[in-house]
GROMACS .gro file of C-alpha atoms in nm:
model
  364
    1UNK     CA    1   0.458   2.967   2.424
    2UNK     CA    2   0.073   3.013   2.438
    3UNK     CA    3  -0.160   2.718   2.385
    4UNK     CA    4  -0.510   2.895   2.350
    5UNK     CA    5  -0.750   3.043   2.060
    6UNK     CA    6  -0.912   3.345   2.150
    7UNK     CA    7  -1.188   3.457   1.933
    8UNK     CA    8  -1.222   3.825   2.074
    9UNK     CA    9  -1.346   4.084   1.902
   10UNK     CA   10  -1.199   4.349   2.126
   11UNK     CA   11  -0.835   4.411   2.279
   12UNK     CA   12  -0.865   4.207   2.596
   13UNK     CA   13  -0.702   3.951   2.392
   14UNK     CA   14  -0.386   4.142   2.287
   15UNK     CA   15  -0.381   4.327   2.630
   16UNK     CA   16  -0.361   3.967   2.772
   17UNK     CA   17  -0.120   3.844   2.541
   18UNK     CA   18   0.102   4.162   2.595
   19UNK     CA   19   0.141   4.136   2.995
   20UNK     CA   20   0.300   3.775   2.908
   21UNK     CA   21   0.700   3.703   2.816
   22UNK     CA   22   0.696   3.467   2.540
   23UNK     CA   23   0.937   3.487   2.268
   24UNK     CA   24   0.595   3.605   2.031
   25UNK     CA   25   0.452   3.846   2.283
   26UNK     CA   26   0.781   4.046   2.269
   27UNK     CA   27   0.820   4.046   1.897
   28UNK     CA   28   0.485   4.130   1.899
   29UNK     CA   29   0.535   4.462   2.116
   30UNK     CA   30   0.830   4.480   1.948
   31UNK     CA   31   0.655   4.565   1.599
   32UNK     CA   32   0.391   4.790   1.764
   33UNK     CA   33   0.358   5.085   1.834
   34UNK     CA   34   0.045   5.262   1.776
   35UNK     CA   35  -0.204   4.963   1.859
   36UNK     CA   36  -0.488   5.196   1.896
   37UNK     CA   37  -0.522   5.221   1.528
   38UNK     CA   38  -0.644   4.866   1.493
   39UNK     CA   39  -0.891   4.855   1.776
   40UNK     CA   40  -1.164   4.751   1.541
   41UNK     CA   41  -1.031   4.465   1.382
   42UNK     CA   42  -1.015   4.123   1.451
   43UNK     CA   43  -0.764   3.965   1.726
   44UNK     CA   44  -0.664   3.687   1.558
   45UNK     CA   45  -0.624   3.984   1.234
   46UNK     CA   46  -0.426   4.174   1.465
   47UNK     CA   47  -0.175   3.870   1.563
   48UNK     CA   48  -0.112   3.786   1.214
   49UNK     CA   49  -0.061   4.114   1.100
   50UNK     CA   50   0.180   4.173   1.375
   51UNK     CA   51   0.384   3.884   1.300
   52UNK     CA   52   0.396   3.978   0.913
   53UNK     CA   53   0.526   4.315   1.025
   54UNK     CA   54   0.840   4.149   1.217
   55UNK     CA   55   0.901   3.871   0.954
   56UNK     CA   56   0.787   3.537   1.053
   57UNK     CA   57   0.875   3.344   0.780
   58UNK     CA   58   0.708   3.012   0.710
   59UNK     CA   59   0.963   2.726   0.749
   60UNK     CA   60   0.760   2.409   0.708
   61UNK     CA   61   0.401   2.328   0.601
   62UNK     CA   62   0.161   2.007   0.504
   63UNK     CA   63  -0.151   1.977   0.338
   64UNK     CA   64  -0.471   1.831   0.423
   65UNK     CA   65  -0.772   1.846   0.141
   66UNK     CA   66  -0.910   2.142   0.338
   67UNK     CA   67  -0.646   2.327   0.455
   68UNK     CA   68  -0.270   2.398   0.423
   69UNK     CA   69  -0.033   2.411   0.770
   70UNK     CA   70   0.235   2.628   0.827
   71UNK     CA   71   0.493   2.632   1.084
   72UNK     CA   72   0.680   2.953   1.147
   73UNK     CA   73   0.994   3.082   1.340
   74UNK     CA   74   0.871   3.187   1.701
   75UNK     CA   75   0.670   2.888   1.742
   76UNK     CA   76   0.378   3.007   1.523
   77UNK     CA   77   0.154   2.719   1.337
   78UNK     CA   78  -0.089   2.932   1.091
   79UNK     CA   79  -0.350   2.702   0.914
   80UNK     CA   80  -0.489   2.837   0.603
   81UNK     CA   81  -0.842   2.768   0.394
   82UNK     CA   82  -0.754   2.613   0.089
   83UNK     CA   83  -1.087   2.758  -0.053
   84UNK     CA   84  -1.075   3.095   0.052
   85UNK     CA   85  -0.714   3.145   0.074
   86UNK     CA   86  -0.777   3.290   0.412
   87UNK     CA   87  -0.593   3.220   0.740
   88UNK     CA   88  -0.850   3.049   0.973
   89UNK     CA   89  -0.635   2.984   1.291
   90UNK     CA   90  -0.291   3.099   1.422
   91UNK     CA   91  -0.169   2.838   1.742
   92UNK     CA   92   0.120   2.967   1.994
   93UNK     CA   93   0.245   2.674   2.095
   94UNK     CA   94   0.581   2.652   2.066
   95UNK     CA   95   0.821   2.896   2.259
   96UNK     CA   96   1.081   2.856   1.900
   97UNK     CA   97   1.104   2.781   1.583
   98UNK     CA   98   0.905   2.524   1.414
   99UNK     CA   99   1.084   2.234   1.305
  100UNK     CA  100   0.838   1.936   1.129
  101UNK     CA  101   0.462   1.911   1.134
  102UNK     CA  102   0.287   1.647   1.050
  103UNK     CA  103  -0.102   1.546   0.975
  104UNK     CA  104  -0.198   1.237   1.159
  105UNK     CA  105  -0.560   1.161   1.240
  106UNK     CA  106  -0.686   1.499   1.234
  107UNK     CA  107  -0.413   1.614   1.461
  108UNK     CA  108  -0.110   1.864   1.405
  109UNK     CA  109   0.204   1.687   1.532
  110UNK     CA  110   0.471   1.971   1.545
  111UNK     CA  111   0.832   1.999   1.673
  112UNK     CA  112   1.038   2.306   1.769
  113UNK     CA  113   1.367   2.381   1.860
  114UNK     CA  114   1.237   2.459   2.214
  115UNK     CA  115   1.329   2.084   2.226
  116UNK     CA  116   0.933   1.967   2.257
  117UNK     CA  117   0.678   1.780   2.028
  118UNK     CA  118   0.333   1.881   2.049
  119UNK     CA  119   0.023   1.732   1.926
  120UNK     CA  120  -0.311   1.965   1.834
  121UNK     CA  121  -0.647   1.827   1.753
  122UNK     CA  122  -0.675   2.001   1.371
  123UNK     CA  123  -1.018   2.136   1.407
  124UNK     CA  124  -1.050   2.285   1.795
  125UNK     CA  125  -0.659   2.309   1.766
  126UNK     CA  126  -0.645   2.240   2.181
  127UNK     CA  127  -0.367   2.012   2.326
  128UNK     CA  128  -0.377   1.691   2.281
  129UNK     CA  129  -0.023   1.558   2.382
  130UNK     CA  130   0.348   1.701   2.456
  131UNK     CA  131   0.699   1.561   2.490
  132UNK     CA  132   0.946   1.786   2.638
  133UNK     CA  133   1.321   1.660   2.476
  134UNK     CA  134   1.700   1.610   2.575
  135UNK     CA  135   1.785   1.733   2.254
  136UNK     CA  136   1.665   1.950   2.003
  137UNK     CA  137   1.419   1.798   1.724
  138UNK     CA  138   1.506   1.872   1.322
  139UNK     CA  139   1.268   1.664   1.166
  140UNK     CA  140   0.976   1.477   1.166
  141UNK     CA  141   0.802   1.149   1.007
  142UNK     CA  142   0.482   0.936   1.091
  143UNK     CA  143   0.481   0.573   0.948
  144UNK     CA  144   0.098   0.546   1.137
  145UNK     CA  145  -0.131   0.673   1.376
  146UNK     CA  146   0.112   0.494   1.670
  147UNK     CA  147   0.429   0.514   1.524
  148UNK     CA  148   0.636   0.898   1.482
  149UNK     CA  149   1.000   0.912   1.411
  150UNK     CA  150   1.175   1.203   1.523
  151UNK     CA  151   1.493   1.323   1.394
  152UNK     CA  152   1.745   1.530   1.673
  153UNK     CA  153   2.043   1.734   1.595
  154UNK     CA  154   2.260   1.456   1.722
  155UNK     CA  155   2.156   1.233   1.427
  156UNK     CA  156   1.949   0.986   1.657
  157UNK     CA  157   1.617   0.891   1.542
  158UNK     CA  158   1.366   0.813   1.799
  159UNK     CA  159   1.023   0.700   1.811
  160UNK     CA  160   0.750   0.784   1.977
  161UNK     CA  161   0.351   0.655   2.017
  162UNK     CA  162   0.009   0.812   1.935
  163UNK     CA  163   0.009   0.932   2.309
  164UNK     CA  164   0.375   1.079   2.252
  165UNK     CA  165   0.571   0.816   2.513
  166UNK     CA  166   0.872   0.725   2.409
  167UNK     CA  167   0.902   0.386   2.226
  168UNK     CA  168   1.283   0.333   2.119
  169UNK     CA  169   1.568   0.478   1.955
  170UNK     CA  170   1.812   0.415   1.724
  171UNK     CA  171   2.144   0.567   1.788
  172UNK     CA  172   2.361   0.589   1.478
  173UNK     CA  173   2.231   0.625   1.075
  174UNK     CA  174   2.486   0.549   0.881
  175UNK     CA  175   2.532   0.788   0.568
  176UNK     CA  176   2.517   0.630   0.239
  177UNK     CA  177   2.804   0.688  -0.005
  178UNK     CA  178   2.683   0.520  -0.321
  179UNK     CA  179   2.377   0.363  -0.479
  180UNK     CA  180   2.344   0.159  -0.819
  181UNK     CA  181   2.060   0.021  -0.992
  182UNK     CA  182   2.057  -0.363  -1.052
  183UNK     CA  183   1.771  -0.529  -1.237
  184UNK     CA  184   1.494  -0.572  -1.039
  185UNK     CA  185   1.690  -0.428  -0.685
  186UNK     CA  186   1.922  -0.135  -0.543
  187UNK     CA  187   2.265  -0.153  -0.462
  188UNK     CA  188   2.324   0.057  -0.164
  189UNK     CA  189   2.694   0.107  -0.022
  190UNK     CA  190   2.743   0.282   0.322
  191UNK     CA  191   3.066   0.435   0.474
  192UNK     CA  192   3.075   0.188   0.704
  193UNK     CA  193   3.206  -0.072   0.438
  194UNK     CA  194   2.847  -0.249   0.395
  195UNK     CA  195   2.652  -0.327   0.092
  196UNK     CA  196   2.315  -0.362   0.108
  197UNK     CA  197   2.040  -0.482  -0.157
  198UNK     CA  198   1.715  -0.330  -0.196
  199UNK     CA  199   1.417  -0.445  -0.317
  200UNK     CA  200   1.327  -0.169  -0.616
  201UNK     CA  201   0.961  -0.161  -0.582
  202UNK     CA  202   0.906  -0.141  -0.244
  203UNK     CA  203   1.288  -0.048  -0.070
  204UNK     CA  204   1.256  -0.373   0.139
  205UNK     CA  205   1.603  -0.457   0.276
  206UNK     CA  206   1.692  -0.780   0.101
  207UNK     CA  207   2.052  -0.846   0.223
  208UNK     CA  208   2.324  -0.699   0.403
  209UNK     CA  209   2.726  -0.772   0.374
  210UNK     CA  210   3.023  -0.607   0.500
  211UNK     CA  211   3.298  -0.628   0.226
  212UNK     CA  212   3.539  -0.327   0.332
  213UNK     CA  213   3.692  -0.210   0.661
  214UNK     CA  214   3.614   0.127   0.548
  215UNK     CA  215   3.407   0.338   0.322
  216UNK     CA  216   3.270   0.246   0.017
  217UNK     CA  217   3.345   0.466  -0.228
  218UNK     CA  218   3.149   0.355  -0.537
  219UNK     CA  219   2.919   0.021  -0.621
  220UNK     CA  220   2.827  -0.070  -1.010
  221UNK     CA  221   2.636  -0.311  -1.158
  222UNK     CA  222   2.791  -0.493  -1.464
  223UNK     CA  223   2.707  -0.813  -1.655
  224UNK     CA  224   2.564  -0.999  -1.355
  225UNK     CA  225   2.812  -0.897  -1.128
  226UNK     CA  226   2.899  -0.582  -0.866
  227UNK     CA  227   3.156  -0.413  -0.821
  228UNK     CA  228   3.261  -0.218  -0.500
  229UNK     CA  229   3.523  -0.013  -0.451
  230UNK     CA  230   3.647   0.120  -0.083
  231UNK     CA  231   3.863   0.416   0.053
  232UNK     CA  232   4.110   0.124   0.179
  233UNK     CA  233   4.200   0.119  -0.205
  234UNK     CA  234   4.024  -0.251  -0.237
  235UNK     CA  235   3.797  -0.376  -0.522
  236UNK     CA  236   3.545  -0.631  -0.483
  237UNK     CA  237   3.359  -0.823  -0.724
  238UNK     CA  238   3.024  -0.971  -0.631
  239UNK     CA  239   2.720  -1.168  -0.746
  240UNK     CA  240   2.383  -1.084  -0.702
  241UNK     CA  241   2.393  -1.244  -0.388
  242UNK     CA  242   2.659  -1.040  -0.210
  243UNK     CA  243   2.885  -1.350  -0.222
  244UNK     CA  244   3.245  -1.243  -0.285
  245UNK     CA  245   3.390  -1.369  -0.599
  246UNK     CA  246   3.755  -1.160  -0.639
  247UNK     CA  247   3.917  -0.940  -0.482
  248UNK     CA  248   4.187  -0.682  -0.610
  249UNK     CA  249   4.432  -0.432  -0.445
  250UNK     CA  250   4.494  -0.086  -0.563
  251UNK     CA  251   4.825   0.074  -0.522
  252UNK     CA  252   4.647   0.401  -0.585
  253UNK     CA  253   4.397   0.550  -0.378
  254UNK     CA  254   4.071   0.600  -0.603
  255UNK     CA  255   3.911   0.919  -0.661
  256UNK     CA  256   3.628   1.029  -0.843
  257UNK     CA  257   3.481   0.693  -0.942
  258UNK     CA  258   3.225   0.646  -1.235
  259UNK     CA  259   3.147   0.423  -1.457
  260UNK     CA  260   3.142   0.487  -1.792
  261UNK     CA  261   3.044   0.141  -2.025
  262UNK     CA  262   3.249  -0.170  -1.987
  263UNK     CA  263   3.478   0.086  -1.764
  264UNK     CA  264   3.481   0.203  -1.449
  265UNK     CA  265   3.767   0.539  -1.409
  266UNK     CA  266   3.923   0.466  -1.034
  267UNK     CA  267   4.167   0.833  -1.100
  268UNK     CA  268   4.310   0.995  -1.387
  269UNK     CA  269   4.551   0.755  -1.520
  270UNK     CA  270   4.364   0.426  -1.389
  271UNK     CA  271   4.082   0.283  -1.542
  272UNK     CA  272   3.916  -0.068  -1.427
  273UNK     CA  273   3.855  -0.282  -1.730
  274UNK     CA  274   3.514  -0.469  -1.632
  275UNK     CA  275   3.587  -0.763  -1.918
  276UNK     CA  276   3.903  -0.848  -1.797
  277UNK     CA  277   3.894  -0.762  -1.429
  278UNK     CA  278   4.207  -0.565  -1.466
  279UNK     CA  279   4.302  -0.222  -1.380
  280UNK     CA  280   4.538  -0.067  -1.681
  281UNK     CA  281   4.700   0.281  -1.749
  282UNK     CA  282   4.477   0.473  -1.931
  283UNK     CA  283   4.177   0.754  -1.920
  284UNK     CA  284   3.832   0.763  -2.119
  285UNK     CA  285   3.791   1.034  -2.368
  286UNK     CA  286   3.570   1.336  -2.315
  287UNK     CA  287   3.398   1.262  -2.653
  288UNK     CA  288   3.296   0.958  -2.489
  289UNK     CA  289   3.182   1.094  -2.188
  290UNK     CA  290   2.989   1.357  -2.312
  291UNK     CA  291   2.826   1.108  -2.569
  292UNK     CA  292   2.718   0.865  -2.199
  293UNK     CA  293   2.594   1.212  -2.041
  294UNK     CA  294   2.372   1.244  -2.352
  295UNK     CA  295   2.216   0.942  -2.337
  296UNK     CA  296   2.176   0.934  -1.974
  297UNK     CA  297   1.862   0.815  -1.776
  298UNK     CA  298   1.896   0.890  -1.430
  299UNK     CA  299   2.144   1.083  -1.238
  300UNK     CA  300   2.224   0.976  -0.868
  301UNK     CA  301   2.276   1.267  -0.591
  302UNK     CA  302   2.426   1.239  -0.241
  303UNK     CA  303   2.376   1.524   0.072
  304UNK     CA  304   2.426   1.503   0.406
  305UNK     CA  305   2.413   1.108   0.369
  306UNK     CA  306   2.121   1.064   0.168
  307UNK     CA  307   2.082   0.994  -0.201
  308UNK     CA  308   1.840   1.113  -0.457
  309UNK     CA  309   1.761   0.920  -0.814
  310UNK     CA  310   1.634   1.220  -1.060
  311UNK     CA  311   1.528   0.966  -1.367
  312UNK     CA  312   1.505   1.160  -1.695
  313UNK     CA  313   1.142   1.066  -1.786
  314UNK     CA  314   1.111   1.210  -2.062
  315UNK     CA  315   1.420   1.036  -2.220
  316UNK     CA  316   1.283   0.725  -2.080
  317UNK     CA  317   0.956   0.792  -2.270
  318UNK     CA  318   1.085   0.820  -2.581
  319UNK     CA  319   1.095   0.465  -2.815
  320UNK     CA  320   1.418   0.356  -2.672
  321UNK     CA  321   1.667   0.350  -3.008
  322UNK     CA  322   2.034   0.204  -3.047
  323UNK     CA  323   2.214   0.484  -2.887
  324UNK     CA  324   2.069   0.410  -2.528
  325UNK     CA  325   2.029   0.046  -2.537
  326UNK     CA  326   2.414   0.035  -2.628
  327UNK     CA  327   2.466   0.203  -2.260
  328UNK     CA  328   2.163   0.051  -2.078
  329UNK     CA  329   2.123  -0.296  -2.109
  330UNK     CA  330   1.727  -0.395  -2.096
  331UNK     CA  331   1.731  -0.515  -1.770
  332UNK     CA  332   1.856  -0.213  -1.617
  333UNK     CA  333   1.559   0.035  -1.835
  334UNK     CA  334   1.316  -0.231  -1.716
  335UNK     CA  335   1.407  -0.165  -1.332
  336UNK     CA  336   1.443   0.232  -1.384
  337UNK     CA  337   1.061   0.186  -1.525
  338UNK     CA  338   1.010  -0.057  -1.231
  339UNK     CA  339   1.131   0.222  -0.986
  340UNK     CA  340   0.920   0.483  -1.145
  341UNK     CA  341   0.594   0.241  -1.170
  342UNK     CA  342   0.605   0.185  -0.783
  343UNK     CA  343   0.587   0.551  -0.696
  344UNK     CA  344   0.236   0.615  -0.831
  345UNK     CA  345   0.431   0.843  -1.098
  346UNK     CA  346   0.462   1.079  -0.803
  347UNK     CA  347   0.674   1.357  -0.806
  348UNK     CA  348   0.832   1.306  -0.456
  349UNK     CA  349   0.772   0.975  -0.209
  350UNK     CA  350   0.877   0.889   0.107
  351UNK     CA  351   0.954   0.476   0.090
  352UNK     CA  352   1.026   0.434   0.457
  353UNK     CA  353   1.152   0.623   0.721
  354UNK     CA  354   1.501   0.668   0.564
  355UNK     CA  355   1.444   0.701   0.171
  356UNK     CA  356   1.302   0.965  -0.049
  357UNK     CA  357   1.329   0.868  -0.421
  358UNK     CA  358   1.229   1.166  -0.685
  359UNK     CA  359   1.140   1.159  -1.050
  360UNK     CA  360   1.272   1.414  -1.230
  361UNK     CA  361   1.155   1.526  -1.603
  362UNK     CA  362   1.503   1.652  -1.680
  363UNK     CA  363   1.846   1.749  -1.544
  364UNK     CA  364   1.962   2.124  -1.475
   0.00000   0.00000   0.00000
């Protein structure tokens, strides 16, 4: 892809552009064919109105207080005035599509499926840095200045410095397959049979156990104790500590798992009683289910590996009566509030390079 800015005011620029072989050039040619019509206008008018014409969709973006970034297909970064709702600069300098960008420093860091990562100074948008790559990059994330994570379509993550050299990698990410809140932490249980404890305010890593030979299917939290449950049909029970305390075998395989009070339904037939520690014949009714999803604070999601929390805020707002303190102990509300507190009452927040958590203001 091309690298420079021209500021013409005449066609040299696109007669340049058009002798090249990029992937834009020919999309560009592609989509024209009467140029002499705009031989007044601006280049940089003419490039943009171009790509418009052929469809080059915006796939990523980021905001700075002056401008807004977007990254397009065909390896096309447009930056936009906030103020004037104009576009100020168009940058060619990706042969593909535009994967991440991010804002670091007054530079654009971008990545592309041409399998490079680029750096741009924001303002004179000329070259600062560029990686070429084994593999092709799907995301991006800066902790700092010195330290960018780069997602590849393998599912490594590597890192890179401020100059773009290669730092270290870390080869596997293993998905998470169930989350609970505890007071004051986060259960988190992986499908490689570990359970892990986060810290809820700022998703430290507190402790790690392995429990299970396989995945975990589902963790809860219940008087003081957790309870894990794996896809080799085996229920732990733990303390806060991750310290086993009992362990029970299931001659059924469990689907479905959730909890629903002093119960936790392991299939149809099979429910775990969480005062006795002992799995009987039975099922829940749907009057009491739908009376827990009425009362419900938070909802947990899973995709791809990751988990979402979408906390019902405005439920949690409300003077908190009978009805949800007979589901929600007062340890567990304070930690939801704890959880909300320590994102700045931001809609979305990145904790590290491996959590998002979102608030939510109600569930559709």
């Amino acid at each position: 892809g091309l690298i420079s800015i021209y500021n013409a005011t005449d066609l040299s620029f696109v007669k340049y552009l058009l002798i090249k072989t990029s992937t834009i050039v020919k999309a560009i040619k592609k989509a024209s064919k009467n140029i002499t019509e705009f031989q007044q206008e601006d280049a940089k008018f003419i490039v943009h109105r171009f790509a418009r014409l052929n469809g080059f969709p915006a796939i990523v973006c980021k905001s700075t207080e002056e401008s807004i970034i977007f990254g397009h297909i065909a390896g096309m970064i447009t930056v936009w005035d906030k103020k004037k709702w104009k576009n100020e600069e168009l940058i060619f300098t990706h042969g593909k599509n535009i994967t991440g960008i991010e804002i670091v420093d007054n530079t654009i860091i971008s990545t592309s499926m041409s399998s490079s990562i680029r750096k741009n100074d924001l303002f004179t948008k000329q070259l600062i840095a560029e990686c070429k790559l084994d593999k092709r990059p799907l995301v991006i994330y800066t902790v700092s200045a010195d330290k960018i994570l780069i997602g590849l379509e393998t599912g490594e993550i590597q890192i890179y410095d401020e100059k773009l050299n290669f730092v270290k990698r870390k080869e596997r990410i293993v998905p998470v397959s169930d989350l609970c809140i505890m007071p004051k932490n986060i259960a988190v249980a992986s499908r490689d049979g570990e359970i892990s404890i986060l810290d809820i305010k700022n998703m430290k890593l507190l402790k790690k156990v392995k429990h299970h030979k396989k995945s975990i299917q589902g963790v809860f939290y219940y008087n003081g104790r957790l309870i894990t449950i794996g896809d080799n049909s085996t229920i732990c029970f733990l303390d806060t500590e991750l310290n086993e305390l009992k362990r029970v075998e299931l001659e059924e395989k469990p689907a479905k798992l959730h909890q629903v009070k002093k119960y936790i339904i392991i299939t149809s037939n099979l429910v775990l009683d969480l005062q006795n520690d002992n799995v009987i014949k039975g099922e829940v009714s749907k009057e009491t289910e739908d009376e827990i999803e009425e009362t419900s604070l938070f909802r947990i999601d899973f995709s791809h590996g990751d988990s979402s929390i979408f906390v019902n805020h405005d439920r949690l707002k409300r003077e908190i009566n009978s009805d949800i303190g007979a589901h929600y102990p007062m340890e567990i509300i304070n930690s939801i509030h704890n959880l909300i507190e320590s994102q700045d009452n931001m809609q979305y927040k990145k904790i590290n390079p491996y959590s998002v958590l979102r608030q939510g203001q109600s569930f559709k």
